[in-house]
Tab-separated table of N, CA and C in Angstrom:
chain	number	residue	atom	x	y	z
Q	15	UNK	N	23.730	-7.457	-13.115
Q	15	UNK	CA	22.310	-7.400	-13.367
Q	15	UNK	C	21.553	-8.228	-12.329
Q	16	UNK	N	22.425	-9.093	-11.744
Q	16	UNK	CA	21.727	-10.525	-10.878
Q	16	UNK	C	21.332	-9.303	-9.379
Q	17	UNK	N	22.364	-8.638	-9.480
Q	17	UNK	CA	22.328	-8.141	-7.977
Q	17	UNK	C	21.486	-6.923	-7.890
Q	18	UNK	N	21.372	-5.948	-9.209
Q	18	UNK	CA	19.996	-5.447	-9.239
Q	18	UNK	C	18.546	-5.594	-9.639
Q	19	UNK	N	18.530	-6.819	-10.177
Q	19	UNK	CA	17.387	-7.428	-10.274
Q	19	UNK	C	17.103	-7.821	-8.167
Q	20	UNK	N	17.564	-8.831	-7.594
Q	20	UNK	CA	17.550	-9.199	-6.108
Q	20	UNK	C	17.239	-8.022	-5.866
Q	21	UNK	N	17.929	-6.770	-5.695
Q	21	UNK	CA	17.650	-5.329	-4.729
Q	21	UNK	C	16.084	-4.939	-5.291
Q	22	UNK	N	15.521	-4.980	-6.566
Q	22	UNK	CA	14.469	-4.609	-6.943
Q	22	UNK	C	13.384	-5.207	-6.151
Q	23	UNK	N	13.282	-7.097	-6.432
Q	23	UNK	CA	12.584	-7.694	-5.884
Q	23	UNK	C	12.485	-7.278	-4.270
Q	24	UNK	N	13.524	-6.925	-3.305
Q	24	UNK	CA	13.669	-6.954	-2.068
Q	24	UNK	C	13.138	-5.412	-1.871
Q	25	UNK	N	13.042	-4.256	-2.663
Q	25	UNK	CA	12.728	-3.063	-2.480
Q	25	UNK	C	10.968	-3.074	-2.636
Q	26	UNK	N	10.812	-4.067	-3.985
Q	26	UNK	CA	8.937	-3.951	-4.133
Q	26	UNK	C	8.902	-4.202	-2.811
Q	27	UNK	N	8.808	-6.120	-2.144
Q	27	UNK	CA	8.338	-6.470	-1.171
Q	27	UNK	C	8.257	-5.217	0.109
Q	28	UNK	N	9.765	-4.743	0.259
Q	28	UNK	CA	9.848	-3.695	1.341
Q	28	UNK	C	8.609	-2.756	1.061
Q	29	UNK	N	8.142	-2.403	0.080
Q	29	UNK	CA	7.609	-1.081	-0.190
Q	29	UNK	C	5.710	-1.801	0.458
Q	30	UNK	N	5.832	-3.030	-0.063
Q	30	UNK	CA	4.623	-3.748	0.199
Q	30	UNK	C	4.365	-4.430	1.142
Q	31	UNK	N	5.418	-4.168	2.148
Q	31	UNK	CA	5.259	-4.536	3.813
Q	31	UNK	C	4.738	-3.079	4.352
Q	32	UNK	N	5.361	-2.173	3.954
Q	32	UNK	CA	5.331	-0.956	4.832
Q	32	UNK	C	3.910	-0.370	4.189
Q	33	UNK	N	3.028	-0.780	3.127
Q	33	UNK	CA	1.507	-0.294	2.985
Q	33	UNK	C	0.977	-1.039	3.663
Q	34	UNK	N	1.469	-2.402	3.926
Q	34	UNK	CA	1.010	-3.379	4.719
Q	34	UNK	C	0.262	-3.336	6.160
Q	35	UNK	N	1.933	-2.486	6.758
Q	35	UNK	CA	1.298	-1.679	8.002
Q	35	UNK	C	1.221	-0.973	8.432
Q	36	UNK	N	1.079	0.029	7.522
Q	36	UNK	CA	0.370	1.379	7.670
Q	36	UNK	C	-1.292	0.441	7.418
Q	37	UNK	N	-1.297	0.393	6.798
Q	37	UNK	CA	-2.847	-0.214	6.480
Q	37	UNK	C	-3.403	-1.169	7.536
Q	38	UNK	N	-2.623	-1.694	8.546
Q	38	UNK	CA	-2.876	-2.276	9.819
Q	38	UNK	C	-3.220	-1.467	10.694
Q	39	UNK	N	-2.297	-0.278	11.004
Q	39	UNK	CA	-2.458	0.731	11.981
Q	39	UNK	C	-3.683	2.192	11.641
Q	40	UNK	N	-3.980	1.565	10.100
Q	40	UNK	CA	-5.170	3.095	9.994
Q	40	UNK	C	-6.374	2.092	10.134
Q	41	UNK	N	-6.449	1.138	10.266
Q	41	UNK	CA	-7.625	0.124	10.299
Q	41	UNK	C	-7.861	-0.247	11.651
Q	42	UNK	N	-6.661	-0.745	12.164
Q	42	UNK	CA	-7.192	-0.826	13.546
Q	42	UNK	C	-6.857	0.040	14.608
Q	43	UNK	N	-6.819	1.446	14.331
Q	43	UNK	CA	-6.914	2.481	15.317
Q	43	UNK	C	-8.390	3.302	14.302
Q	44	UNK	N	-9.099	3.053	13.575
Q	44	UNK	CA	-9.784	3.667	13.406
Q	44	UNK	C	-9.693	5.071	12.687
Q	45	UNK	N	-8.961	5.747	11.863
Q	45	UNK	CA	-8.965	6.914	11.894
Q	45	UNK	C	-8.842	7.662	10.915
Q	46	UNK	N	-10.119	6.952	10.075
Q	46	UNK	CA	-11.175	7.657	8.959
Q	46	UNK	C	-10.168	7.681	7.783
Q	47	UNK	N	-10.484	8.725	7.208
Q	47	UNK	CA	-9.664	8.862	5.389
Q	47	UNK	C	-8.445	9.250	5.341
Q	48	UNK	N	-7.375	9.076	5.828
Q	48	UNK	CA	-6.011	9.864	6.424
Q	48	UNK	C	-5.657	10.453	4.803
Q	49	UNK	N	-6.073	11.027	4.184
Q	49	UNK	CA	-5.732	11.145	2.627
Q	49	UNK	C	-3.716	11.117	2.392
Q	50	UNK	N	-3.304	11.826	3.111
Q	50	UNK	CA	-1.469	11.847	3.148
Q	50	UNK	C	-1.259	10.451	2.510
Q	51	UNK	N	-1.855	9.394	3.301
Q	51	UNK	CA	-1.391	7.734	3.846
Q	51	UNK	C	-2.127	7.073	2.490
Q	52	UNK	N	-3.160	7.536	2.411
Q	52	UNK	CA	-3.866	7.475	0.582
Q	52	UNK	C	-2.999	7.872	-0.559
Q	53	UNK	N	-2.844	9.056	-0.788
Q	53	UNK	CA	-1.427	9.273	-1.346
Q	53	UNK	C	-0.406	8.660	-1.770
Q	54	UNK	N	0.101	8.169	-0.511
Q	54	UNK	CA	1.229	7.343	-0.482
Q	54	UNK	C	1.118	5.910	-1.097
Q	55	UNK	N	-0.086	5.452	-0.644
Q	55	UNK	CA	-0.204	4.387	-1.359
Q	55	UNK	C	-0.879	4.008	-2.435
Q	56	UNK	N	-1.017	5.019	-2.780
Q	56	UNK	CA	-2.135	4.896	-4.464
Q	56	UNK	C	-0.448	5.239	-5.290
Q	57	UNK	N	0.373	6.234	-4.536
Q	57	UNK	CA	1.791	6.382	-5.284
Q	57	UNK	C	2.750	5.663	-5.545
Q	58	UNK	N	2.409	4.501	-4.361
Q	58	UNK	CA	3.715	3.396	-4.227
Q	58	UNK	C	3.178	2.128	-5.288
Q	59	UNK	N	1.124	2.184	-5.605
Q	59	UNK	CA	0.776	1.442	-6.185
Q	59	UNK	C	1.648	1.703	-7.986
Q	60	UNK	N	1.343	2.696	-8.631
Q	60	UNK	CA	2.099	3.414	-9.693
Q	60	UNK	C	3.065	3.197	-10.223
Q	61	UNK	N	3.708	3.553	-9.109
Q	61	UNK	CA	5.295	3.681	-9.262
Q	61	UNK	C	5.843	2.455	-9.760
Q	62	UNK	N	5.396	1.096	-8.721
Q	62	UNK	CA	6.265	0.138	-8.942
Q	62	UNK	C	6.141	-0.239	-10.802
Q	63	UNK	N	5.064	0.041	-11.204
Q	63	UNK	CA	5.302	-0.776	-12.325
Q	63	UNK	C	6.292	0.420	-13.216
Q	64	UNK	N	6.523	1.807	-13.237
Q	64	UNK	CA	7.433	2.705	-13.601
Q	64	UNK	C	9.042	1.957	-12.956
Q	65	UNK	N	8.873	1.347	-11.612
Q	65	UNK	CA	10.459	1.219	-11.254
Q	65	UNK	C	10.598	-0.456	-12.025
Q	66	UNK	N	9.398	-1.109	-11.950
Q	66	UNK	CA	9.665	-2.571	-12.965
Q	66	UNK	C	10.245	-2.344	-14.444
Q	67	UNK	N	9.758	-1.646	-15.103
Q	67	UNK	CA	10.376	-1.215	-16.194
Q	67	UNK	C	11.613	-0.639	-16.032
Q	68	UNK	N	12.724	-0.044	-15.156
Q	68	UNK	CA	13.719	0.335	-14.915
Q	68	UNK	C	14.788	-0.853	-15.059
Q	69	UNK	N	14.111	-2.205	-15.130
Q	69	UNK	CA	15.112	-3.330	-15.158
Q	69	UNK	C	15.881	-3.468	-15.967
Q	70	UNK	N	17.050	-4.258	-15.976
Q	70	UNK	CA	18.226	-4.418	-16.729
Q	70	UNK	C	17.659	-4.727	-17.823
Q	71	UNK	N	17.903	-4.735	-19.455
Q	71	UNK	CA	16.973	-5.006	-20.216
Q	71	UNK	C	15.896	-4.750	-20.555
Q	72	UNK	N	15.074	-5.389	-21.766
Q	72	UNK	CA	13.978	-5.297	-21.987
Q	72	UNK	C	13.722	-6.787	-21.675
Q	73	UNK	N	12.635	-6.682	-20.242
Q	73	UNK	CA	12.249	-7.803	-19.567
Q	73	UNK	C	10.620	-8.102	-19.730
Q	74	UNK	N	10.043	-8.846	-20.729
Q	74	UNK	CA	8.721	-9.486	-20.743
Q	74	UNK	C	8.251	-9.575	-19.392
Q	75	UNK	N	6.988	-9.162	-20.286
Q	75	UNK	CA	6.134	-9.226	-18.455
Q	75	UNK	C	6.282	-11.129	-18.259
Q	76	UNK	N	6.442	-11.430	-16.875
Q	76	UNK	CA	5.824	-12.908	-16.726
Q	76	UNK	C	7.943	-13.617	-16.217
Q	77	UNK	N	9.007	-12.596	-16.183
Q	77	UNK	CA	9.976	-12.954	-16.404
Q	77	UNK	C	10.382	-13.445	-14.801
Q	78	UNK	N	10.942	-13.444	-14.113
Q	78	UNK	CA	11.586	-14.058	-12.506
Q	78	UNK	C	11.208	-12.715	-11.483
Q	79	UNK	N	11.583	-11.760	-11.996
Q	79	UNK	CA	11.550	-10.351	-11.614
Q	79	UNK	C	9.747	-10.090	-11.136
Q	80	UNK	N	9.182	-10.507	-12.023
Q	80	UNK	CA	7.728	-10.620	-11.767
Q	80	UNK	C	6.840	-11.706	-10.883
Q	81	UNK	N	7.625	-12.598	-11.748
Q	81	UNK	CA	7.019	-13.926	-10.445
Q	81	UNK	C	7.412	-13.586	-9.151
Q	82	UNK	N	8.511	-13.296	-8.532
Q	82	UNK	CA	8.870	-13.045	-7.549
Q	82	UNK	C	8.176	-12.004	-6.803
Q	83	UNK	N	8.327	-10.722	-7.687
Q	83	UNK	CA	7.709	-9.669	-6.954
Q	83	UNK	C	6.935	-8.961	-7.442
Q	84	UNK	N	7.084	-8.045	-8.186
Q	84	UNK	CA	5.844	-7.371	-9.191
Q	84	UNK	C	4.578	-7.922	-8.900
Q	85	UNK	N	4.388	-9.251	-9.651
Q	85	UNK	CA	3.016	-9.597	-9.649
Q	85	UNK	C	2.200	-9.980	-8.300
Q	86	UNK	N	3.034	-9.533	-7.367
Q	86	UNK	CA	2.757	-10.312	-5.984
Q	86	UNK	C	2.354	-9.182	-5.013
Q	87	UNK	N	3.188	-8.428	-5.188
Q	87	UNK	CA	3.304	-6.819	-4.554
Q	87	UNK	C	1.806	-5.891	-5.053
Q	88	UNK	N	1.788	-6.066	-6.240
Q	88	UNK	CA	0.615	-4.876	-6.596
Q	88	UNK	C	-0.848	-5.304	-6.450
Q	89	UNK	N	-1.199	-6.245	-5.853
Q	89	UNK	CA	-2.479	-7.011	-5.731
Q	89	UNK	C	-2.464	-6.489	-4.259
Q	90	UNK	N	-1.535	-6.656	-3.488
Q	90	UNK	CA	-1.177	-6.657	-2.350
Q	90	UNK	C	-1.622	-5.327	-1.523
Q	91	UNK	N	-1.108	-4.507	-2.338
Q	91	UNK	CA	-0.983	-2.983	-2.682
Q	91	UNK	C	-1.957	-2.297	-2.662
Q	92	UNK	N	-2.659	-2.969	-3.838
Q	92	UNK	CA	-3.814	-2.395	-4.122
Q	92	UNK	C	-5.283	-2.926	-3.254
Q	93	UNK	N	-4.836	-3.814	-2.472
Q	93	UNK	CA	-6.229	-4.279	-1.674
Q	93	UNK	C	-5.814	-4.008	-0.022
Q	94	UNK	N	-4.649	-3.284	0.072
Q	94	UNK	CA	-4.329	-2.538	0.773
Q	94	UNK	C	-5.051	-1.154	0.979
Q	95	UNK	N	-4.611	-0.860	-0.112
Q	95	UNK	CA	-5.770	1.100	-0.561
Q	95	UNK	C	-7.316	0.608	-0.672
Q	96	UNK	N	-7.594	-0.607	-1.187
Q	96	UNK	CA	-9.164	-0.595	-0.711
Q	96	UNK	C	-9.382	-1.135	0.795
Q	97	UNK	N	-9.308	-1.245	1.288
Q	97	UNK	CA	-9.428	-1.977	2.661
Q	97	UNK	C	-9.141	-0.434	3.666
Q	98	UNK	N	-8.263	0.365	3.029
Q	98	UNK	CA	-8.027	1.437	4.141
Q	98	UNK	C	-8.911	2.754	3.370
Q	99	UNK	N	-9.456	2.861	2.380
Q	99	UNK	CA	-10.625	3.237	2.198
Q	99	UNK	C	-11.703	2.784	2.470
Q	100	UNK	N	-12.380	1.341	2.452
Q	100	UNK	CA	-13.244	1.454	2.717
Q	100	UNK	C	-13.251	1.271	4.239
Q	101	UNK	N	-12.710	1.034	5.657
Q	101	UNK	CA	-12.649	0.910	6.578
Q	101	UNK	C	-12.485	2.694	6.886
Q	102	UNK	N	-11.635	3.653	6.208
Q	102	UNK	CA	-11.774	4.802	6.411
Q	102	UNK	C	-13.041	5.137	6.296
Q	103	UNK	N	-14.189	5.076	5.147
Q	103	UNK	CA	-15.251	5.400	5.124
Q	103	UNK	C	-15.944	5.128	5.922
Q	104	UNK	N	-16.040	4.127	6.387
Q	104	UNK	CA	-17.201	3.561	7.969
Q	104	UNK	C	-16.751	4.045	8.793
Q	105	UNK	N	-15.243	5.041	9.115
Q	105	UNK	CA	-15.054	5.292	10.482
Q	105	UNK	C	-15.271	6.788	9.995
Q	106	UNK	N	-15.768	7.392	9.163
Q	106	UNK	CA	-15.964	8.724	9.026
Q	106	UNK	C	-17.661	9.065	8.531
Q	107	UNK	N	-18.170	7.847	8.757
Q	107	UNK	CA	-19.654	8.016	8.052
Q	107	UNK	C	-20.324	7.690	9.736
Q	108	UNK	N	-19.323	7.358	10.989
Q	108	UNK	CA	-20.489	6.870	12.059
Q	108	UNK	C	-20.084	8.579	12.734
Q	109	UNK	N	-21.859	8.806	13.524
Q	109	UNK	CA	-21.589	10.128	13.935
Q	109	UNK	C	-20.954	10.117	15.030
Q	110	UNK	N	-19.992	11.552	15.251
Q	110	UNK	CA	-18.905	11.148	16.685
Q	110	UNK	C	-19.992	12.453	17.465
Q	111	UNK	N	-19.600	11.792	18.961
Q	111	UNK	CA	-20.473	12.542	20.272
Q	111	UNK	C	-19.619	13.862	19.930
Q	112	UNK	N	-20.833	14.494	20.278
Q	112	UNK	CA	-20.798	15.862	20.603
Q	112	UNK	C	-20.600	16.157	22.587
Q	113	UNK	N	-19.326	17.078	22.667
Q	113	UNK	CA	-19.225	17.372	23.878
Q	113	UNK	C	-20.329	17.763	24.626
Q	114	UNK	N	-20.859	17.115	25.873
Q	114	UNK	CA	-22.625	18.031	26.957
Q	114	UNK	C	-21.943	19.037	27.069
Q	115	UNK	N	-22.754	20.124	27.445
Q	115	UNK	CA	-22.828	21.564	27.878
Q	115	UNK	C	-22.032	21.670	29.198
Q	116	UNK	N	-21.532	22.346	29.830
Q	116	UNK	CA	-21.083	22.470	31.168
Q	116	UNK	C	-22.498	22.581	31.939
Q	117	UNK	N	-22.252	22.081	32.891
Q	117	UNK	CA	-23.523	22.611	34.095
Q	117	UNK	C	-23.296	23.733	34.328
Q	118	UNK	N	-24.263	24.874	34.607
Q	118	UNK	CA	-23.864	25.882	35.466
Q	118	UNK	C	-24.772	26.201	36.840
């Protein structure tokens, strides 16, 4: 149980590095509402508390499993998906140039 409790904790964090930077790279390349990358992380937000409940036992919220990761990960997570929404919205609300005409 010791060693799938550890893989759990080490899988949230993993899951909450990698919204981490995706959410680095849609923010600082600019490139509006990527909805796929929304998806993903409104899904990975979800999930974890479906895969927290998967634990050995019936584990009270507030137990090692949580301090460690759970409660740390989904704040994380989730101000991840706002930050790459609302930075998506300002890069899809400024108007983009329109190509000039050719000379002829």
């Amino acid at each position: 149980m010791l060693i799938f409790a550890a893989f759990m904790m080490a899988a949230m964090w993993a899951l909450a590095l990698a919204v981490l930077v995706a959410t680095w790279f849609l923010v600082s390349r600019r490139r509006g509402l990527v909805w796929p990358a929304l998806g993903w992380m409104a899904a990975t937000l979800f999930a974890l508390a479906a895969f927290r409940n998967t634990a050995p036992g019936s584990r009270p919220i507030g137990c090692v499993l949580d301090c460690i990761a759970f409660l740390w990960v989904e704040p994380v997570i989730a101000f991840c998906v706002v930050t790459v929404v609302t930075a998506g919205a300002r890069a899809e609300s400024q108007p983009t140039e329109k190509p000039s005409a050719p000379a002829v």
